[in-house]
Amino acid sequence: NGIPFIKGPEYISVGAHGRTRSYLIKRVDVTIFGSQFPLKNVRAFTSNRKYQMLIGLPFLKMMVVQIDYPNKRVRFLSRDSIDLKGHANVDIKHGNEESKLVTSVELEDGEKFDLLFDTGSTAGLVIDHHIAQKRGWLEKYHVGEGSLHGVANTLTVERLRLPYLKLGPYELENVKALCPKEENMPTSYSQKKERPKTGTRISEGASLNGVLGGDVLKHFIVTLDAKNALMHIDAPKQGQ
């Protein structure tokens, strides 16, 4: 697009579904909703998808963000304009070094799982292969195979349809889920501990079991204070 920028050093980008090598942009000026923001140390990526920029957690921490998925709208709110602490209804917390957000959901038999909260993922639910295999979900709920596209790479996955998911106070049925095949399972969340720095809300680390993304969140209006790890979801009535 002919946008001027200053190229910085190379780095290895770790996405939700893998990692890739790219470079940093030292500074670039962007305009979002009529306001200009100078962004520093922006991570460059190449993609054949229709989007050209991803807004990440460091930017979202600057304010409270409300994403109205059903109506495809986004609002930025100041923290003093909303009492999110008193109305949060979803269990969410910081991951390692507060560079990730982790949310807890209930799946089959009310068992709780910690998932990477990823507004940039179009998949609704991505489950660690070992988790699905251990519980027999690959046999019970298998509906086919497919691909999962991320910024870093593309994974071959098994498509599942789980009978139940609970996020905050809301229960969903017949939830689409993707399970990376064992041979290309990403290391970014597969059965490893997220080791936070001292002072985060997780005292012993969270074992990530997958990713929660857009195909589940699309039912809700999500209000998120990423800096303080507070979130409220609301399912609007039809027609709102």
mmCIF file of C-alpha atoms in Angstrom:
data_model
loop_
_atom_site.group_PDB
_atom_site.id
_atom_site.type_symbol
_atom_site.label_atom_id
_atom_site.label_comp_id
_atom_site.label_asym_id
_atom_site.label_seq_id
_atom_site.Cartn_x
_atom_site.Cartn_y
_atom_site.Cartn_z
ATOM 1 C CA ASN A 1 0.000 0.000 0.000
ATOM 2 C CA GLY A 2 2.983 2.306 -0.175
ATOM 3 C CA ILE A 3 3.015 3.027 3.566
ATOM 4 C CA PRO A 4 6.422 4.364 4.667
ATOM 5 C CA PHE A 5 8.109 2.461 7.500
ATOM 6 C CA ILE A 6 11.516 1.753 9.022
ATOM 7 C CA LYS A 7 12.548 -1.893 8.913
ATOM 8 C CA GLY A 8 13.903 -3.386 12.132
ATOM 9 C CA PRO A 9 15.588 -6.680 13.132
ATOM 10 C CA GLU A 10 14.348 -10.180 12.360
ATOM 11 C CA TYR A 11 12.388 -12.209 14.914
ATOM 12 C CA ILE A 12 10.539 -15.519 15.238
ATOM 13 C CA SER A 13 6.779 -15.014 15.460
ATOM 14 C CA VAL A 14 4.892 -17.502 17.643
ATOM 15 C CA GLY A 15 1.237 -17.664 16.649
ATOM 16 C CA ALA A 16 -1.620 -19.721 18.039
ATOM 17 C CA HIS A 17 -0.944 -22.497 15.532
ATOM 18 C CA GLY A 18 2.806 -22.368 14.950
ATOM 19 C CA ARG A 19 5.793 -20.100 14.380
ATOM 20 C CA THR A 20 7.436 -18.285 11.471
ATOM 21 C CA ARG A 21 10.388 -15.947 10.840
ATOM 22 C CA SER A 22 9.776 -12.303 9.949
ATOM 23 C CA TYR A 23 11.043 -8.834 10.883
ATOM 24 C CA LEU A 24 10.002 -5.879 13.048
ATOM 25 C CA ILE A 25 8.870 -2.504 11.742
ATOM 26 C CA LYS A 26 10.427 0.113 14.020
ATOM 27 C CA ARG A 27 7.614 2.614 13.518
ATOM 28 C CA VAL A 28 4.559 3.072 11.334
ATOM 29 C CA ASP A 29 1.686 5.552 11.636
ATOM 30 C CA VAL A 30 -1.805 4.055 11.307
ATOM 31 C CA THR A 31 -5.272 5.597 11.456
ATOM 32 C CA ILE A 32 -8.002 3.627 13.223
ATOM 33 C CA PHE A 33 -11.558 5.002 13.461
ATOM 34 C CA GLY A 34 -10.339 8.480 12.544
ATOM 35 C CA SER A 35 -7.550 8.623 15.150
ATOM 36 C CA GLN A 36 -3.870 8.323 14.273
ATOM 37 C CA PHE A 37 -1.614 6.070 16.309
ATOM 38 C CA PRO A 38 2.179 5.817 15.995
ATOM 39 C CA LEU A 39 2.950 2.117 16.407
ATOM 40 C CA LYS A 40 6.462 0.967 17.320
ATOM 41 C CA ASN A 41 8.096 -2.446 16.921
ATOM 42 C CA VAL A 42 5.242 -3.763 14.783
ATOM 43 C CA ARG A 43 5.547 -7.389 13.693
ATOM 44 C CA ALA A 44 5.384 -7.789 9.919
ATOM 45 C CA PHE A 45 3.741 -10.823 8.332
ATOM 46 C CA THR A 46 2.773 -12.014 4.884
ATOM 47 C CA SER A 47 -0.671 -13.376 4.184
ATOM 48 C CA ASN A 48 -2.822 -14.233 1.205
ATOM 49 C CA ARG A 49 -5.913 -13.513 3.294
ATOM 50 C CA LYS A 50 -8.079 -10.411 2.846
ATOM 51 C CA TYR A 51 -6.851 -8.689 6.011
ATOM 52 C CA GLN A 52 -3.721 -6.538 5.999
ATOM 53 C CA MET A 53 -3.214 -5.827 9.700
ATOM 54 C CA LEU A 54 -3.815 -7.658 12.970
ATOM 55 C CA ILE A 55 -4.530 -5.693 16.156
ATOM 56 C CA GLY A 56 -2.839 -7.499 19.021
ATOM 57 C CA LEU A 57 -2.939 -7.569 22.792
ATOM 58 C CA PRO A 58 -0.491 -4.673 23.441
ATOM 59 C CA PHE A 59 -2.822 -2.347 21.524
ATOM 60 C CA LEU A 60 -5.969 -3.729 23.161
ATOM 61 C CA LYS A 61 -4.481 -3.124 26.620
ATOM 62 C CA MET A 62 -4.595 0.623 26.006
ATOM 63 C CA MET A 63 -8.366 0.769 26.608
ATOM 64 C CA VAL A 64 -11.512 -1.285 27.128
ATOM 65 C CA VAL A 65 -12.656 -2.844 23.864
ATOM 66 C CA GLN A 66 -16.212 -3.907 23.094
ATOM 67 C CA ILE A 67 -16.617 -6.266 20.138
ATOM 68 C CA ASP A 68 -20.201 -6.696 18.972
ATOM 69 C CA TYR A 69 -19.759 -9.863 16.946
ATOM 70 C CA PRO A 70 -23.409 -10.294 15.798
ATOM 71 C CA ASN A 71 -23.528 -6.745 14.393
ATOM 72 C CA LYS A 72 -19.858 -6.579 13.340
ATOM 73 C CA ARG A 73 -19.076 -3.450 15.359
ATOM 74 C CA VAL A 74 -16.200 -2.405 17.639
ATOM 75 C CA ARG A 75 -16.159 0.288 20.326
ATOM 76 C CA PHE A 76 -13.225 1.649 22.320
ATOM 77 C CA LEU A 77 -14.093 2.769 25.863
ATOM 78 C CA SER A 78 -12.146 4.505 28.608
ATOM 79 C CA ARG A 79 -11.790 2.527 31.833
ATOM 80 C CA ASP A 80 -13.513 5.213 33.895
ATOM 81 C CA SER A 81 -16.611 4.991 31.674
ATOM 82 C CA ILE A 82 -17.491 1.401 32.590
ATOM 83 C CA ASP A 83 -17.444 -0.687 35.778
ATOM 84 C CA LEU A 84 -16.215 -3.912 34.220
ATOM 85 C CA LYS A 85 -14.794 -5.238 37.479
ATOM 86 C CA GLY A 86 -18.272 -5.363 38.971
ATOM 87 C CA HIS A 87 -19.850 -6.984 35.908
ATOM 88 C CA ALA A 88 -17.225 -9.431 34.595
ATOM 89 C CA ASN A 89 -18.811 -12.855 34.011
ATOM 90 C CA VAL A 90 -16.061 -14.859 32.276
ATOM 91 C CA ASP A 91 -13.019 -16.420 33.913
ATOM 92 C CA ILE A 92 -10.027 -14.898 32.116
ATOM 93 C CA LYS A 93 -6.439 -14.383 33.230
ATOM 94 C CA HIS A 94 -2.984 -13.464 31.980
ATOM 95 C CA GLY A 95 -0.663 -16.119 30.622
ATOM 96 C CA ASN A 96 3.114 -16.052 30.663
ATOM 97 C CA GLU A 97 4.513 -12.523 31.023
ATOM 98 C CA GLU A 98 0.984 -11.225 30.377
ATOM 99 C CA SER A 99 1.540 -11.613 26.619
ATOM 100 C CA LYS A 100 -1.498 -13.893 26.309
ATOM 101 C CA LEU A 101 -4.993 -14.125 27.710
ATOM 102 C CA VAL A 102 -6.287 -17.476 28.929
ATOM 103 C CA THR A 103 -9.960 -18.252 29.449
ATOM 104 C CA SER A 104 -11.657 -21.234 31.059
ATOM 105 C CA VAL A 105 -14.548 -23.157 29.465
ATOM 106 C CA GLU A 106 -16.532 -26.243 30.407
ATOM 107 C CA LEU A 107 -16.851 -29.067 27.902
ATOM 108 C CA GLU A 108 -18.174 -32.632 28.204
ATOM 109 C CA ASP A 109 -19.268 -33.669 31.718
ATOM 110 C CA GLY A 110 -18.534 -30.168 33.032
ATOM 111 C CA GLU A 111 -14.754 -30.640 32.812
ATOM 112 C CA LYS A 112 -12.911 -27.307 32.691
ATOM 113 C CA PHE A 113 -10.203 -26.488 30.157
ATOM 114 C CA ASP A 114 -7.896 -23.471 29.858
ATOM 115 C CA LEU A 115 -7.847 -22.084 26.311
ATOM 116 C CA LEU A 116 -5.883 -19.326 24.631
ATOM 117 C CA PHE A 117 -8.332 -16.446 24.080
ATOM 118 C CA ASP A 118 -7.792 -15.359 20.470
ATOM 119 C CA THR A 119 -10.083 -12.789 18.841
ATOM 120 C CA GLY A 120 -8.022 -13.163 15.652
ATOM 121 C CA SER A 121 -8.865 -16.848 15.215
ATOM 122 C CA THR A 122 -11.766 -17.604 12.893
ATOM 123 C CA ALA A 123 -12.034 -21.114 14.353
ATOM 124 C CA GLY A 124 -14.416 -21.362 17.271
ATOM 125 C CA LEU A 125 -12.679 -24.043 19.279
ATOM 126 C CA VAL A 126 -9.311 -25.705 18.677
ATOM 127 C CA ILE A 127 -8.529 -28.633 20.959
ATOM 128 C CA ASP A 128 -5.149 -30.199 21.729
ATOM 129 C CA HIS A 129 -4.833 -33.581 20.011
ATOM 130 C CA HIS A 130 -3.882 -35.475 23.194
ATOM 131 C CA ILE A 131 -6.872 -34.024 25.067
ATOM 132 C CA ALA A 132 -9.307 -35.158 22.358
ATOM 133 C CA GLN A 133 -7.658 -38.554 21.953
ATOM 134 C CA LYS A 134 -7.602 -39.322 25.676
ATOM 135 C CA ARG A 135 -11.339 -38.636 26.000
ATOM 136 C CA GLY A 136 -12.342 -40.548 22.883
ATOM 137 C CA TRP A 137 -13.631 -37.444 21.107
ATOM 138 C CA LEU A 138 -11.797 -38.291 17.867
ATOM 139 C CA GLU A 139 -14.030 -41.344 17.525
ATOM 140 C CA LYS A 140 -17.267 -40.131 19.126
ATOM 141 C CA TYR A 141 -17.525 -36.674 17.568
ATOM 142 C CA HIS A 142 -15.510 -36.916 14.322
ATOM 143 C CA VAL A 143 -17.250 -35.357 11.276
ATOM 144 C CA GLY A 144 -14.395 -35.001 8.775
ATOM 145 C CA GLU A 145 -11.041 -33.401 8.023
ATOM 146 C CA GLY A 146 -9.981 -29.913 6.980
ATOM 147 C CA SER A 147 -7.389 -27.155 7.234
ATOM 148 C CA LEU A 148 -6.732 -24.423 9.774
ATOM 149 C CA HIS A 149 -5.072 -21.273 8.443
ATOM 150 C CA GLY A 150 -3.012 -19.042 10.726
ATOM 151 C CA VAL A 151 -0.507 -16.234 10.282
ATOM 152 C CA ALA A 152 2.380 -18.650 10.856
ATOM 153 C CA ASN A 153 1.244 -21.694 8.880
ATOM 154 C CA THR A 154 -1.594 -23.990 7.813
ATOM 155 C CA LEU A 155 -2.453 -27.143 9.773
ATOM 156 C CA THR A 156 -4.263 -30.307 8.769
ATOM 157 C CA VAL A 157 -7.043 -30.894 11.311
ATOM 158 C CA GLU A 158 -9.813 -33.266 12.226
ATOM 159 C CA ARG A 159 -13.232 -31.631 12.449
ATOM 160 C CA LEU A 160 -15.349 -32.478 15.498
ATOM 161 C CA ARG A 161 -18.776 -31.481 16.747
ATOM 162 C CA LEU A 162 -18.857 -31.396 20.536
ATOM 163 C CA PRO A 163 -22.230 -31.651 22.292
ATOM 164 C CA TYR A 164 -21.654 -28.942 24.907
ATOM 165 C CA LEU A 165 -19.600 -25.866 25.742
ATOM 166 C CA LYS A 166 -20.117 -23.402 28.585
ATOM 167 C CA LEU A 167 -18.467 -19.962 28.504
ATOM 168 C CA GLY A 168 -19.263 -17.753 31.462
ATOM 169 C CA PRO A 169 -23.021 -18.073 32.113
ATOM 170 C CA TYR A 170 -23.847 -19.253 28.574
ATOM 171 C CA GLU A 171 -24.211 -22.814 27.326
ATOM 172 C CA LEU A 172 -23.813 -23.783 23.665
ATOM 173 C CA GLU A 173 -24.714 -27.063 21.972
ATOM 174 C CA ASN A 174 -23.338 -28.838 18.886
ATOM 175 C CA VAL A 175 -20.134 -26.783 18.896
ATOM 176 C CA LYS A 176 -17.769 -27.038 15.937
ATOM 177 C CA ALA A 177 -14.219 -27.881 17.004
ATOM 178 C CA LEU A 178 -10.932 -28.463 15.223
ATOM 179 C CA CYS A 179 -8.221 -30.837 16.394
ATOM 180 C CA PRO A 180 -4.749 -30.612 14.797
ATOM 181 C CA LYS A 181 -3.414 -33.980 13.734
ATOM 182 C CA GLU A 182 -0.689 -35.331 15.988
ATOM 183 C CA GLU A 183 2.090 -34.979 13.426
ATOM 184 C CA ASN A 184 1.600 -31.218 13.010
ATOM 185 C CA MET A 185 0.268 -30.271 16.426
ATOM 186 C CA PRO A 186 1.418 -26.705 17.291
ATOM 187 C CA THR A 187 3.784 -26.278 20.217
ATOM 188 C CA SER A 188 2.324 -22.934 21.255
ATOM 189 C CA TYR A 189 -0.408 -24.539 23.384
ATOM 190 C CA SER A 190 0.002 -28.306 23.322
ATOM 191 C CA GLN A 191 0.159 -29.573 26.897
ATOM 192 C CA LYS A 192 2.699 -27.071 28.152
ATOM 193 C CA LYS A 193 2.698 -24.844 31.187
ATOM 194 C CA GLU A 194 2.460 -21.103 30.791
ATOM 195 C CA ARG A 195 4.963 -19.769 33.313
ATOM 196 C CA PRO A 196 3.988 -16.250 34.334
ATOM 197 C CA LYS A 197 6.235 -13.679 35.886
ATOM 198 C CA THR A 198 5.742 -12.843 39.564
ATOM 199 C CA GLY A 199 2.673 -10.735 40.178
ATOM 200 C CA THR A 200 0.331 -12.162 37.547
ATOM 201 C CA ARG A 201 -2.985 -13.698 38.554
ATOM 202 C CA ILE A 202 -1.798 -17.249 37.793
ATOM 203 C CA SER A 203 0.346 -18.497 40.617
ATOM 204 C CA GLU A 204 1.507 -21.827 39.189
ATOM 205 C CA GLY A 205 0.992 -21.452 35.434
ATOM 206 C CA ALA A 206 -1.884 -22.521 33.218
ATOM 207 C CA SER A 207 -1.753 -25.639 31.074
ATOM 208 C CA LEU A 208 -3.217 -24.551 27.752
ATOM 209 C CA ASN A 209 -5.520 -27.053 26.091
ATOM 210 C CA GLY A 210 -6.318 -25.190 22.867
ATOM 211 C CA VAL A 211 -7.758 -21.974 21.472
ATOM 212 C CA LEU A 212 -11.108 -20.173 21.807
ATOM 213 C CA GLY A 213 -11.889 -18.001 18.797
ATOM 214 C CA GLY A 214 -14.388 -16.259 16.584
ATOM 215 C CA ASP A 215 -16.787 -19.055 15.680
ATOM 216 C CA VAL A 216 -17.805 -19.317 19.364
ATOM 217 C CA LEU A 217 -17.474 -15.615 20.159
ATOM 218 C CA LYS A 218 -19.670 -14.662 17.173
ATOM 219 C CA HIS A 219 -22.750 -15.215 19.336
ATOM 220 C CA PHE A 220 -21.784 -12.520 21.858
ATOM 221 C CA ILE A 221 -21.051 -8.906 22.575
ATOM 222 C CA VAL A 222 -17.634 -9.146 24.225
ATOM 223 C CA THR A 223 -16.416 -6.347 26.500
ATOM 224 C CA LEU A 224 -12.745 -6.812 27.337
ATOM 225 C CA ASP A 225 -10.297 -5.035 29.624
ATOM 226 C CA ALA A 226 -7.171 -6.882 28.519
ATOM 227 C CA LYS A 227 -4.847 -4.961 30.833
ATOM 228 C CA ASN A 228 -6.711 -6.032 33.977
ATOM 229 C CA ALA A 229 -7.899 -9.405 32.614
ATOM 230 C CA LEU A 230 -11.624 -8.664 32.944
ATOM 231 C CA MET A 231 -14.298 -9.738 30.483
ATOM 232 C CA HIS A 232 -18.069 -9.631 30.162
ATOM 233 C CA ILE A 233 -20.100 -11.373 27.469
ATOM 234 C CA ASP A 234 -23.726 -10.866 26.552
ATOM 235 C CA ALA A 235 -25.872 -12.703 24.035
ATOM 236 C CA PRO A 236 -28.153 -10.088 22.446
ATOM 237 C CA LYS A 237 -31.757 -10.989 21.748
ATOM 238 C CA GLN A 238 -32.665 -11.590 18.140
ATOM 239 C CA GLY A 239 -33.248 -8.303 16.333
ATOM 240 C CA GLN A 240 -31.019 -6.207 18.645
#
